[in-house]
mmCIF file of C-alpha atoms in Angstrom:
data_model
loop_
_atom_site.group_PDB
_atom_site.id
_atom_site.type_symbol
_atom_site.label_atom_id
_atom_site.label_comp_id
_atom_site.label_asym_id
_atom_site.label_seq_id
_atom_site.Cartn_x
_atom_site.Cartn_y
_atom_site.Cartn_z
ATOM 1 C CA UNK A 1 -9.261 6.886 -10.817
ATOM 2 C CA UNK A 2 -11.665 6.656 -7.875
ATOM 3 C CA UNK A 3 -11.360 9.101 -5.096
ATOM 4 C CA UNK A 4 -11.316 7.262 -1.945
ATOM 5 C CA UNK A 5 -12.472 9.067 1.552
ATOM 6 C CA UNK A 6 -11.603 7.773 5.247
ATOM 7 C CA UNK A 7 -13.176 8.860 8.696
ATOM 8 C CA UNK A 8 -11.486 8.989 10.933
ATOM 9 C CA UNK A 9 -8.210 10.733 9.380
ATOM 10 C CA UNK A 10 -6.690 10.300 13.092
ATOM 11 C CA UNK A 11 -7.631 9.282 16.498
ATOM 12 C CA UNK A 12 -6.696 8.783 19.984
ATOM 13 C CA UNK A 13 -7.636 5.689 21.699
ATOM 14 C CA UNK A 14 -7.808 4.328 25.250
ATOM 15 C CA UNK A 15 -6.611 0.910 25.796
ATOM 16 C CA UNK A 16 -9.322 -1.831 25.470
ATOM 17 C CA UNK A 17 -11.646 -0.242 23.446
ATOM 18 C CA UNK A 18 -12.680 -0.442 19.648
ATOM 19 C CA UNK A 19 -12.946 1.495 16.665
ATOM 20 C CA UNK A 20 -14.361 1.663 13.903
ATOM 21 C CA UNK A 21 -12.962 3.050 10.641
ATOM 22 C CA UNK A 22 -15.081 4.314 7.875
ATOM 23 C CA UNK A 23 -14.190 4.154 3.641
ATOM 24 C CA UNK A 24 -16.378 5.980 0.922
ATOM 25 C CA UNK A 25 -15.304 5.518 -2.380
ATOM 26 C CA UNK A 26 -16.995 7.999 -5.171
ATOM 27 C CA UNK A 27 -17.791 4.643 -7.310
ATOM 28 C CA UNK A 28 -18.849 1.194 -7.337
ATOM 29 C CA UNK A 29 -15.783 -1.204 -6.818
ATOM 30 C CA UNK A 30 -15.731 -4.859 -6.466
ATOM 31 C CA UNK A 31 -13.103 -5.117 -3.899
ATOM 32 C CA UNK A 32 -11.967 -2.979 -1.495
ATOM 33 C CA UNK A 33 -9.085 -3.761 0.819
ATOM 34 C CA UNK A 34 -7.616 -3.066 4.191
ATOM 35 C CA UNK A 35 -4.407 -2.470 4.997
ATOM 36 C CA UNK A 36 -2.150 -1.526 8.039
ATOM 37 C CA UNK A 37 0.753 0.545 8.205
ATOM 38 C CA UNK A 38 2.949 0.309 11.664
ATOM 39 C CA UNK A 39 4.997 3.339 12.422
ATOM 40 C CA UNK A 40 8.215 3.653 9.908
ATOM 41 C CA UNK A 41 7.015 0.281 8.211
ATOM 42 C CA UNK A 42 5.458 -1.008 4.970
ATOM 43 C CA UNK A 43 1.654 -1.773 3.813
ATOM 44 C CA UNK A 44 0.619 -5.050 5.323
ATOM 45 C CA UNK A 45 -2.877 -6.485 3.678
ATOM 46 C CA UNK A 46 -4.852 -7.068 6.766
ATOM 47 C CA UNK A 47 -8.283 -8.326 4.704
ATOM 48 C CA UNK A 48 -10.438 -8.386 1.662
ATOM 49 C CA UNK A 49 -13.638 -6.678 2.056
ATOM 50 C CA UNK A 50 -15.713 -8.642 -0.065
ATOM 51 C CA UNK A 51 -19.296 -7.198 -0.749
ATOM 52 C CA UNK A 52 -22.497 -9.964 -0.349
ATOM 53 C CA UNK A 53 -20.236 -12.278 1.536
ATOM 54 C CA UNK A 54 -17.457 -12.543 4.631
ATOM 55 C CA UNK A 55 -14.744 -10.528 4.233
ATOM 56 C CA UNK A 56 -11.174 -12.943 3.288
ATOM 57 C CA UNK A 57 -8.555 -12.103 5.930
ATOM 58 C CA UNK A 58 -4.715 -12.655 5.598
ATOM 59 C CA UNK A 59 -2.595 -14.458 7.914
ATOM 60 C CA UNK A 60 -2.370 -13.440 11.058
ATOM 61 C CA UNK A 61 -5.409 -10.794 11.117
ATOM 62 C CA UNK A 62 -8.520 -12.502 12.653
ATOM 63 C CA UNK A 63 -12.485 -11.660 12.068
ATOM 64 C CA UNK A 64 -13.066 -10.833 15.996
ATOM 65 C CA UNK A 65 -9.899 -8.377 16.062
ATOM 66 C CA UNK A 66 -10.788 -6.770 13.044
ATOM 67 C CA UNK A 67 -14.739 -7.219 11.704
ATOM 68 C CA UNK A 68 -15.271 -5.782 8.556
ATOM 69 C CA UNK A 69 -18.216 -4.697 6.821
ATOM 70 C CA UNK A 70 -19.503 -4.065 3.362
ATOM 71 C CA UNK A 71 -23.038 -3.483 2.705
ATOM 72 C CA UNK A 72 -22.646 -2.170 -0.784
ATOM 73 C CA UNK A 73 -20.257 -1.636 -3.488
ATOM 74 C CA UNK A 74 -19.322 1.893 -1.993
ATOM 75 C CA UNK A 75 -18.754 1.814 1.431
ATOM 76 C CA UNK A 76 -16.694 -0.638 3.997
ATOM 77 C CA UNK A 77 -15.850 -0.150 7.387
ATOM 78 C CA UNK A 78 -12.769 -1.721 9.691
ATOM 79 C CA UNK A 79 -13.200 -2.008 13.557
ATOM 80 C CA UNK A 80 -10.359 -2.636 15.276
ATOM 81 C CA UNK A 81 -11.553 -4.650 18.850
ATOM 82 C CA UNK A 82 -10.048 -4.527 22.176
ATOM 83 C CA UNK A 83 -7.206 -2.057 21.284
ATOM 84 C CA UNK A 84 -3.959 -2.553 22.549
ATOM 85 C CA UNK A 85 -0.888 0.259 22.071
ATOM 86 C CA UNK A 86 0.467 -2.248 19.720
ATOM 87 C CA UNK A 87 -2.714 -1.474 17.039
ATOM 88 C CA UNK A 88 -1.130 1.951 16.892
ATOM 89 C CA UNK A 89 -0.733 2.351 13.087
ATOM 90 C CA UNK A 90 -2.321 4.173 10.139
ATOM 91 C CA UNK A 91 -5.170 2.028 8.315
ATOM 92 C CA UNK A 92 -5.480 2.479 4.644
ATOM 93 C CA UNK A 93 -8.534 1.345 2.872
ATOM 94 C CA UNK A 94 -7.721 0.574 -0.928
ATOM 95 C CA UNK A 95 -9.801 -0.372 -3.968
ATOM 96 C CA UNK A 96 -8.549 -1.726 -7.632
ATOM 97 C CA UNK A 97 -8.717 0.033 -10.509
ATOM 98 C CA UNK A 98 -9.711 -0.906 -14.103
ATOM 99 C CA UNK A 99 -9.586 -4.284 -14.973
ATOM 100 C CA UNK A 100 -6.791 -3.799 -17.459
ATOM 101 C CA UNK A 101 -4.734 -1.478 -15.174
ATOM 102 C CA UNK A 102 -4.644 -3.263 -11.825
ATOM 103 C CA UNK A 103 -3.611 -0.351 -9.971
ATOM 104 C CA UNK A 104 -5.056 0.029 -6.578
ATOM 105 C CA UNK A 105 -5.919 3.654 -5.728
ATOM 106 C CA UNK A 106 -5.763 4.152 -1.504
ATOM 107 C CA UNK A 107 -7.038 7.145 0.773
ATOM 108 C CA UNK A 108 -5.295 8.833 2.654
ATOM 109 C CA UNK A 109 -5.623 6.729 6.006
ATOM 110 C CA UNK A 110 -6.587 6.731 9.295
ATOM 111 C CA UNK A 111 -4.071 7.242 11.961
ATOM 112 C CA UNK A 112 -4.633 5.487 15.071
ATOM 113 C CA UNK A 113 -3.116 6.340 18.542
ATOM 114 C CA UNK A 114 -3.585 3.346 21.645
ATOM 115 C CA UNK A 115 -2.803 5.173 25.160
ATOM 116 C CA UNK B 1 4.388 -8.830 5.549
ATOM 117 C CA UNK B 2 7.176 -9.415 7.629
ATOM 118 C CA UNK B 3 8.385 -6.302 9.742
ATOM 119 C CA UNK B 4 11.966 -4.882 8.454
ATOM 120 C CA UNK B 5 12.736 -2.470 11.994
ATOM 121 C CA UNK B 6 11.349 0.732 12.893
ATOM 122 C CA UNK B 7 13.752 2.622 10.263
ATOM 123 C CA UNK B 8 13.471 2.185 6.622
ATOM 124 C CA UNK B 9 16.471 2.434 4.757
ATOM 125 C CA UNK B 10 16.959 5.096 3.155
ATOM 126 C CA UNK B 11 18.571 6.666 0.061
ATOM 127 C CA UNK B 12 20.206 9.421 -0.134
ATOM 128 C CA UNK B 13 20.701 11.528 -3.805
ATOM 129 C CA UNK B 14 21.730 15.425 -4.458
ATOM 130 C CA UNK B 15 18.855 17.191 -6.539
ATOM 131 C CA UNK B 16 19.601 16.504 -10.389
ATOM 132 C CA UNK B 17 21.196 12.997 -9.774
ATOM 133 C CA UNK B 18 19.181 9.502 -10.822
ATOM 134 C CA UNK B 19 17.992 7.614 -8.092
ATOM 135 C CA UNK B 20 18.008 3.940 -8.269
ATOM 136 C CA UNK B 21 16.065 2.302 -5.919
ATOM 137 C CA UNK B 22 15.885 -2.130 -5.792
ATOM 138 C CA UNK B 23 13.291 -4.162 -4.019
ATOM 139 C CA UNK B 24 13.120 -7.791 -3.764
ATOM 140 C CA UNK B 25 9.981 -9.381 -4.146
ATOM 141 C CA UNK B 26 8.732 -12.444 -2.761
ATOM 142 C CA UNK B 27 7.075 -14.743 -5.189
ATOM 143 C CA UNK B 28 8.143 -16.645 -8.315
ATOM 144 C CA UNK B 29 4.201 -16.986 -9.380
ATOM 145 C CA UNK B 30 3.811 -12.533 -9.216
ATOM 146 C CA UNK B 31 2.834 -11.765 -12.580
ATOM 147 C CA UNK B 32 2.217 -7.834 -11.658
ATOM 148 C CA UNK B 33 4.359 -5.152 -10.040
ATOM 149 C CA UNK B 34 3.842 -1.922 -9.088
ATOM 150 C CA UNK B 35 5.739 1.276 -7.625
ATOM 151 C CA UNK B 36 4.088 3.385 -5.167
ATOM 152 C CA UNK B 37 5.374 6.729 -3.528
ATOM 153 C CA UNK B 38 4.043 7.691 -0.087
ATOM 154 C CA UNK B 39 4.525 11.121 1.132
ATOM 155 C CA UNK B 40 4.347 11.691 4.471
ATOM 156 C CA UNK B 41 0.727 11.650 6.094
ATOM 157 C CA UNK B 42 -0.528 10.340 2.685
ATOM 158 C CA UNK B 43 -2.011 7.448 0.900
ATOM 159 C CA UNK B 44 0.361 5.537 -1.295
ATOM 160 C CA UNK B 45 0.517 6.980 -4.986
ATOM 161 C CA UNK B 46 0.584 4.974 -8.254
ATOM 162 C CA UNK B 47 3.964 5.561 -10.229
ATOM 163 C CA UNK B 48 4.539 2.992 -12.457
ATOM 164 C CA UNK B 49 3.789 -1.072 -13.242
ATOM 165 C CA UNK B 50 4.993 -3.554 -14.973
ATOM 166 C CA UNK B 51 3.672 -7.149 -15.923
ATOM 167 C CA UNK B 52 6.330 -9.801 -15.864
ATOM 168 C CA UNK B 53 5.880 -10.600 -19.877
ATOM 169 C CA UNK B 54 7.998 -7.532 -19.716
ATOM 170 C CA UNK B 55 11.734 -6.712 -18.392
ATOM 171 C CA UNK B 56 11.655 -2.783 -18.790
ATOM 172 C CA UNK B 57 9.094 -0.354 -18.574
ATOM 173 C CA UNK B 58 9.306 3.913 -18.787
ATOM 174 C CA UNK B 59 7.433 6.398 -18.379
ATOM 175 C CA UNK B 60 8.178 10.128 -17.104
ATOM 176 C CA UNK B 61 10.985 10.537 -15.552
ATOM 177 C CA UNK B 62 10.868 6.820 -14.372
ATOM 178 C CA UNK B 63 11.867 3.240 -15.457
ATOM 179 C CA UNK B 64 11.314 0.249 -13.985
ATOM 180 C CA UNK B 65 13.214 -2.600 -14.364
ATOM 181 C CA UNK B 66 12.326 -6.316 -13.675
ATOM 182 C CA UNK B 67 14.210 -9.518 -13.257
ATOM 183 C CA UNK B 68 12.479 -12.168 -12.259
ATOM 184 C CA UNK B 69 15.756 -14.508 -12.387
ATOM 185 C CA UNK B 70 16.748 -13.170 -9.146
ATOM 186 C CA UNK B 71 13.144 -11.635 -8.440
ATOM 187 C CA UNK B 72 13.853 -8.326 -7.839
ATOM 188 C CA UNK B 73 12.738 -4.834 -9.270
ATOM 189 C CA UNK B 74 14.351 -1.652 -9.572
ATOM 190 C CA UNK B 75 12.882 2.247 -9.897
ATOM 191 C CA UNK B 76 15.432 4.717 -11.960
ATOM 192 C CA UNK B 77 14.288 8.127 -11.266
ATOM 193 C CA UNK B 78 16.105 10.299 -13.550
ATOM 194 C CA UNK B 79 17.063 13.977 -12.772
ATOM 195 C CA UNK B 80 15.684 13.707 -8.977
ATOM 196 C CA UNK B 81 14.248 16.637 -7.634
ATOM 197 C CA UNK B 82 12.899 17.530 -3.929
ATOM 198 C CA UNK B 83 9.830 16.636 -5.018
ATOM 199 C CA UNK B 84 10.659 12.699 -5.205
ATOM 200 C CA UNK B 85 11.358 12.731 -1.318
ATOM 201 C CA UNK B 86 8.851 10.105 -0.165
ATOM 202 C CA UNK B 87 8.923 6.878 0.949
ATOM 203 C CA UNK B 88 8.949 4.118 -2.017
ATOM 204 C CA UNK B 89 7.350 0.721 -2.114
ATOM 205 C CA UNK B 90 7.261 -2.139 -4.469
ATOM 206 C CA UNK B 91 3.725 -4.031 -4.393
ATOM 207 C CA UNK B 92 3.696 -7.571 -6.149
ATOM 208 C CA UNK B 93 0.582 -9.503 -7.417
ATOM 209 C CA UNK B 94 0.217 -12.734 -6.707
ATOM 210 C CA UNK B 95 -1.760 -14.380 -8.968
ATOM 211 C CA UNK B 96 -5.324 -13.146 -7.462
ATOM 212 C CA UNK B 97 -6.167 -10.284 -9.290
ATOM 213 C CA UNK B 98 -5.928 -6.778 -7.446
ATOM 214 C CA UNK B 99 -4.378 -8.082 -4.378
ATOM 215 C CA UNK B 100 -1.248 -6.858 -3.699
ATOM 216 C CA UNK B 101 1.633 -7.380 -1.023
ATOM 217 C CA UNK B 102 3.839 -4.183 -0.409
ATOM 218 C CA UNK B 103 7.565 -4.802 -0.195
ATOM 219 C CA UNK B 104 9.682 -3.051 3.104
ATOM 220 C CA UNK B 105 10.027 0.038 1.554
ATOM 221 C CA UNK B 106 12.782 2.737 0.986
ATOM 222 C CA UNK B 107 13.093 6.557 1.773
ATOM 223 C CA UNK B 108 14.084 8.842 -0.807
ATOM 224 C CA UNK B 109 15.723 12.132 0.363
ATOM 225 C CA UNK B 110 16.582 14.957 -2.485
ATOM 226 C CA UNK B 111 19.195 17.089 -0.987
ATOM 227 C CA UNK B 112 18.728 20.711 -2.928
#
């Protein structure tokens, strides 16, 4: 399994400004992967952090709202730009497992708060 | 993902009863499933998968059952106890390796 640390684990925002979201994992990993989690709802992928190259975002997420790096295979960070009370939501960072197992192991989040 | 309402449904069991809890995936091409269990101001946590060569799958406590006729999965959780209360997801792979897409979700409350 690899252990998978976030910074920050919460934070208060003002309106119109950005922030950016740290991920440590305790191993090399291919692909990590962002996710957002709106109050009361499910996991929605927002982008795959791809390491070497642009990160792959899903629909609906754009690069200037949400620029993502990854220098190396252990570390990623998520901004989120220009925040808006409607970004209020925990962002999970996620990585795979083994090849053979699929599973994707998350941390623990960070949980955002847009005044 | 499309958003399902600030409430998710939720289930509700009496400690000692099996839980049964059904999500419908999205995707006839999703060749991977997963079950996740979210606590609350957690990460998600692994419970079980299941590949879609396969209808039925069990491990401790839990069982997963797949149709992919009707696309749609099911979590038994046998003997529930107050430790199950969490939120429960379903997370399908679509084809791309490691990617996953997380179904609406459904609470699981364990009255003692």
């Amino acid at each position: 399994s690899a252990v998978i640390s976030q910074k920050p684990s919460r934070d208060i925002c003002q309106r119109g400004t950005s922030l950016t979201i740290q991920c440590q994992v305790d191993s090399q990993v291919t692909m990590m992967f962002w996710y957002r989690q709106q109050p009361g709802q499910s996991l929605t992928l927002i982008a795959t952090a791809n390491q070497g190259s642009e990160a792959t975002y899903e629909s609906g997420f754009v690069i200037d709202k949400f620029p993502i790096s990854r220098p190396n295979l252990t570390f990623s960070t998520l901004t989120v730009s220009n925040m808006s009370p409607e970004d209020s939501s925990i962002y999970l960072c996620s990585v795979g497992g083994q090849a053979n197992t699929g599973e994707l192991f998350f941390g623990e989040g960070s949980r955002l708060t847009v005044l | 993902g499309e958003s399902v309402g600030l409430h998710l449904p939720t289930l509700s069991v009496q400690e000692g009863d099996n839980s049964i809890i059904n999500c419908a995936y999205s995707n006839s091409a999703s060749d991977y499933f997963i079950w996740y269990k979210q606590e609350s101001g957690k990460g998600p946590q692994f419970i079980i998968d299941i590949r879609s060569n396969m209808d039925k799958r069990q491990g401790q406590r839990v069982t997963v059952l797949l149709n992919k006729t009707v696309k749609h999965l099911s979590l038994q959780i046998a003997a529930t106890q107050p430790g199950d209360s969490a939120v429960y997801f379903c997370a399908e792979n679509i084809r791309n390796f490691n990617k996953f897409y997380f179904g609406s979700g459904t609470k699981l409350n364990v009255k003692p």
